[in-house]
Amino acid sequence: MTPHNASGPSRWSDLDRPPLNATALRRGLLHEGGLWTSVDVVQRTGSTNSDLVARAASGAADEGAVLVAEEQTAGRGRLDRRWTAPPRSGLFFSVLLRPAEVPLERWGWLPLLTGVAVATGLSRAAGVDTALKWPNDLLVTVAGEERKAGGILAERAGEDGVVVGVGLNVSLRADELPVPQAGSLALADAVSTDRDTLLRSVLRSLETWYDRWRSAGGDPVTSTLQETYAAGCATLGRQVRAELPGDRALLGEAVAIDGDGRLVIATAEGVREAVGAGDIVHLRPA
């Protein structure tokens, strides 16, 4: 018998994209004394970040809450960019963190920490070398070319919390890409596109890095976060254009990540400027 859903395609309609197993995820991730306190999987929502921020505001979510969507209809990246993908083709999730031990001025490291954790988790579970584009893009190599396969968005949740969201293209085929320059784990020849396995690996890696960073009081040197991020950052050593607030652009070489997680750009005039917000464009060599 063919399953039928009057409101749309069945959740089993694409057998290459089975649904996530919420029970197995909880069994693998929730344990006494661990960071993760709940794992909820919803079939469809606008934005997991928006939903989790609202839950935190109403007191309905504890630190370590994980919200995963099989499909996002209003997923957002930085600068309010839209993020869309077919149902069950990727990992779209948000986590609630309350790093009380870390001074507020170091919370800006959380998106970078998440990037390191995701790249580490994917290396183990998917066998894919994931590079980081400052500040929050996840890059994979498809046919010798760097492509964006994911992004990270951190938002404040009340006075004491941060919701960090991750969107990652897993099984998108070439004809499904939102733009030709995008990529996916499948197109990068991942050894596994099993989303349950990938999500468990990424969240375990995130727990490890978050605990290390929090134990160090958010110090990026003691926790080795600054060093590790720089080692995996594809932006460093590149000629870039930083499109900054106020319609200002800065051209130069990305030379370092400073102690505040900012990108240091050296201009042709010998000036070094640390950029904390803006859009970074990797320029092709002349």
PDB file of N, CA, C and O in Angstrom, residues 33-35 113 206-216:
ATOM      1  N   GLY A  33      24.434  14.266  33.770  1.00  0.00           N
ATOM      2  CA  GLY A  33      25.611  15.125  33.845  1.00  0.00           C
ATOM      3  C   GLY A  33      26.066  15.679  32.514  1.00  0.00           C
ATOM      4  O   GLY A  33      27.027  16.456  32.459  1.00  0.00           O
ATOM      5  N   GLY A  34      25.401  15.311  31.421  1.00  0.00           N
ATOM      6  CA  GLY A  34      25.783  15.804  30.109  1.00  0.00           C
ATOM      7  C   GLY A  34      25.148  17.155  29.800  1.00  0.00           C
ATOM      8  O   GLY A  34      24.256  17.628  30.520  1.00  0.00           O
ATOM      9  N   LEU A  35      25.590  17.775  28.747  1.00  0.00           N
ATOM     10  CA  LEU A  35      25.073  19.091  28.355  1.00  0.00           C
ATOM     11  C   LEU A  35      23.643  19.010  27.832  1.00  0.00           C
ATOM     12  O   LEU A  35      22.797  19.832  28.172  1.00  0.00           O
ATOM     13  N   LEU A 113      33.132  28.749  17.852  1.00  0.00           N
ATOM     14  CA  LEU A 113      33.230  27.459  18.550  1.00  0.00           C
ATOM     15  C   LEU A 113      32.337  26.422  17.878  1.00  0.00           C
ATOM     16  O   LEU A 113      32.745  25.272  17.669  1.00  0.00           O
ATOM     17  N   LEU A 206      30.175  19.328  19.784  1.00  0.00           N
ATOM     18  CA  LEU A 206      29.797  20.626  20.339  1.00  0.00           C
ATOM     19  C   LEU A 206      29.827  20.595  21.863  1.00  0.00           C
ATOM     20  O   LEU A 206      30.301  21.536  22.510  1.00  0.00           O
ATOM     21  N   GLU A 207      29.354  19.511  22.445  1.00  0.00           N
ATOM     22  CA  GLU A 207      29.390  19.376  23.904  1.00  0.00           C
ATOM     23  C   GLU A 207      30.838  19.417  24.409  1.00  0.00           C
ATOM     24  O   GLU A 207      31.145  20.095  25.402  1.00  0.00           O
ATOM     25  N   THR A 208      31.723  18.707  23.747  1.00  0.00           N
ATOM     26  CA  THR A 208      33.129  18.666  24.156  1.00  0.00           C
ATOM     27  C   THR A 208      33.765  20.049  24.092  1.00  0.00           C
ATOM     28  O   THR A 208      34.420  20.506  25.041  1.00  0.00           O
ATOM     29  N   TRP A 209      33.569  20.742  22.974  1.00  0.00           N
ATOM     30  CA  TRP A 209      34.173  22.069  22.813  1.00  0.00           C
ATOM     31  C   TRP A 209      33.558  23.094  23.755  1.00  0.00           C
ATOM     32  O   TRP A 209      34.266  23.933  24.324  1.00  0.00           O
ATOM     33  N   TYR A 210      32.257  23.030  23.936  1.00  0.00           N
ATOM     34  CA  TYR A 210      31.582  23.983  24.835  1.00  0.00           C
ATOM     35  C   TYR A 210      32.062  23.782  26.272  1.00  0.00           C
ATOM     36  O   TYR A 210      32.351  24.756  26.983  1.00  0.00           O
ATOM     37  N   ASP A 211      32.163  22.550  26.710  1.00  0.00           N
ATOM     38  CA  ASP A 211      32.645  22.274  28.070  1.00  0.00           C
ATOM     39  C   ASP A 211      34.079  22.765  28.249  1.00  0.00           C
ATOM     40  O   ASP A 211      34.424  23.336  29.294  1.00  0.00           O
ATOM     41  N   ARG A 212      34.910  22.563  27.245  1.00  0.00           N
ATOM     42  CA  ARG A 212      36.311  23.004  27.328  1.00  0.00           C
ATOM     43  C   ARG A 212      36.385  24.525  27.416  1.00  0.00           C
ATOM     44  O   ARG A 212      37.141  25.075  28.240  1.00  0.00           O
ATOM     45  N   TRP A 213      35.633  25.188  26.582  1.00  0.00           N
ATOM     46  CA  TRP A 213      35.619  26.663  26.536  1.00  0.00           C
ATOM     47  C   TRP A 213      35.048  27.229  27.826  1.00  0.00           C
ATOM     48  O   TRP A 213      35.594  28.170  28.404  1.00  0.00           O
ATOM     49  N   ARG A 214      33.975  26.655  28.316  1.00  0.00           N
ATOM     50  CA  ARG A 214      33.330  27.123  29.538  1.00  0.00           C
ATOM     51  C   ARG A 214      34.235  26.896  30.744  1.00  0.00           C
ATOM     52  O   ARG A 214      34.342  27.751  31.620  1.00  0.00           O
ATOM     53  N   SER A 215      34.914  25.747  30.785  1.00  0.00           N
ATOM     54  CA  SER A 215      35.830  25.454  31.891  1.00  0.00           C
ATOM     55  C   SER A 215      36.997  26.438  31.928  1.00  0.00           C
ATOM     56  O   SER A 215      37.564  26.701  32.991  1.00  0.00           O
ATOM     57  N   ALA A 216      37.345  26.980  30.769  1.00  0.00           N
ATOM     58  CA  ALA A 216      38.433  27.962  30.685  1.00  0.00           C
ATOM     59  C   ALA A 216      37.918  29.382  30.866  1.00  0.00           C
ATOM     60  O   ALA A 216      38.660  30.342  30.614  1.00  0.00           O
TER      61      ALA A 216
END
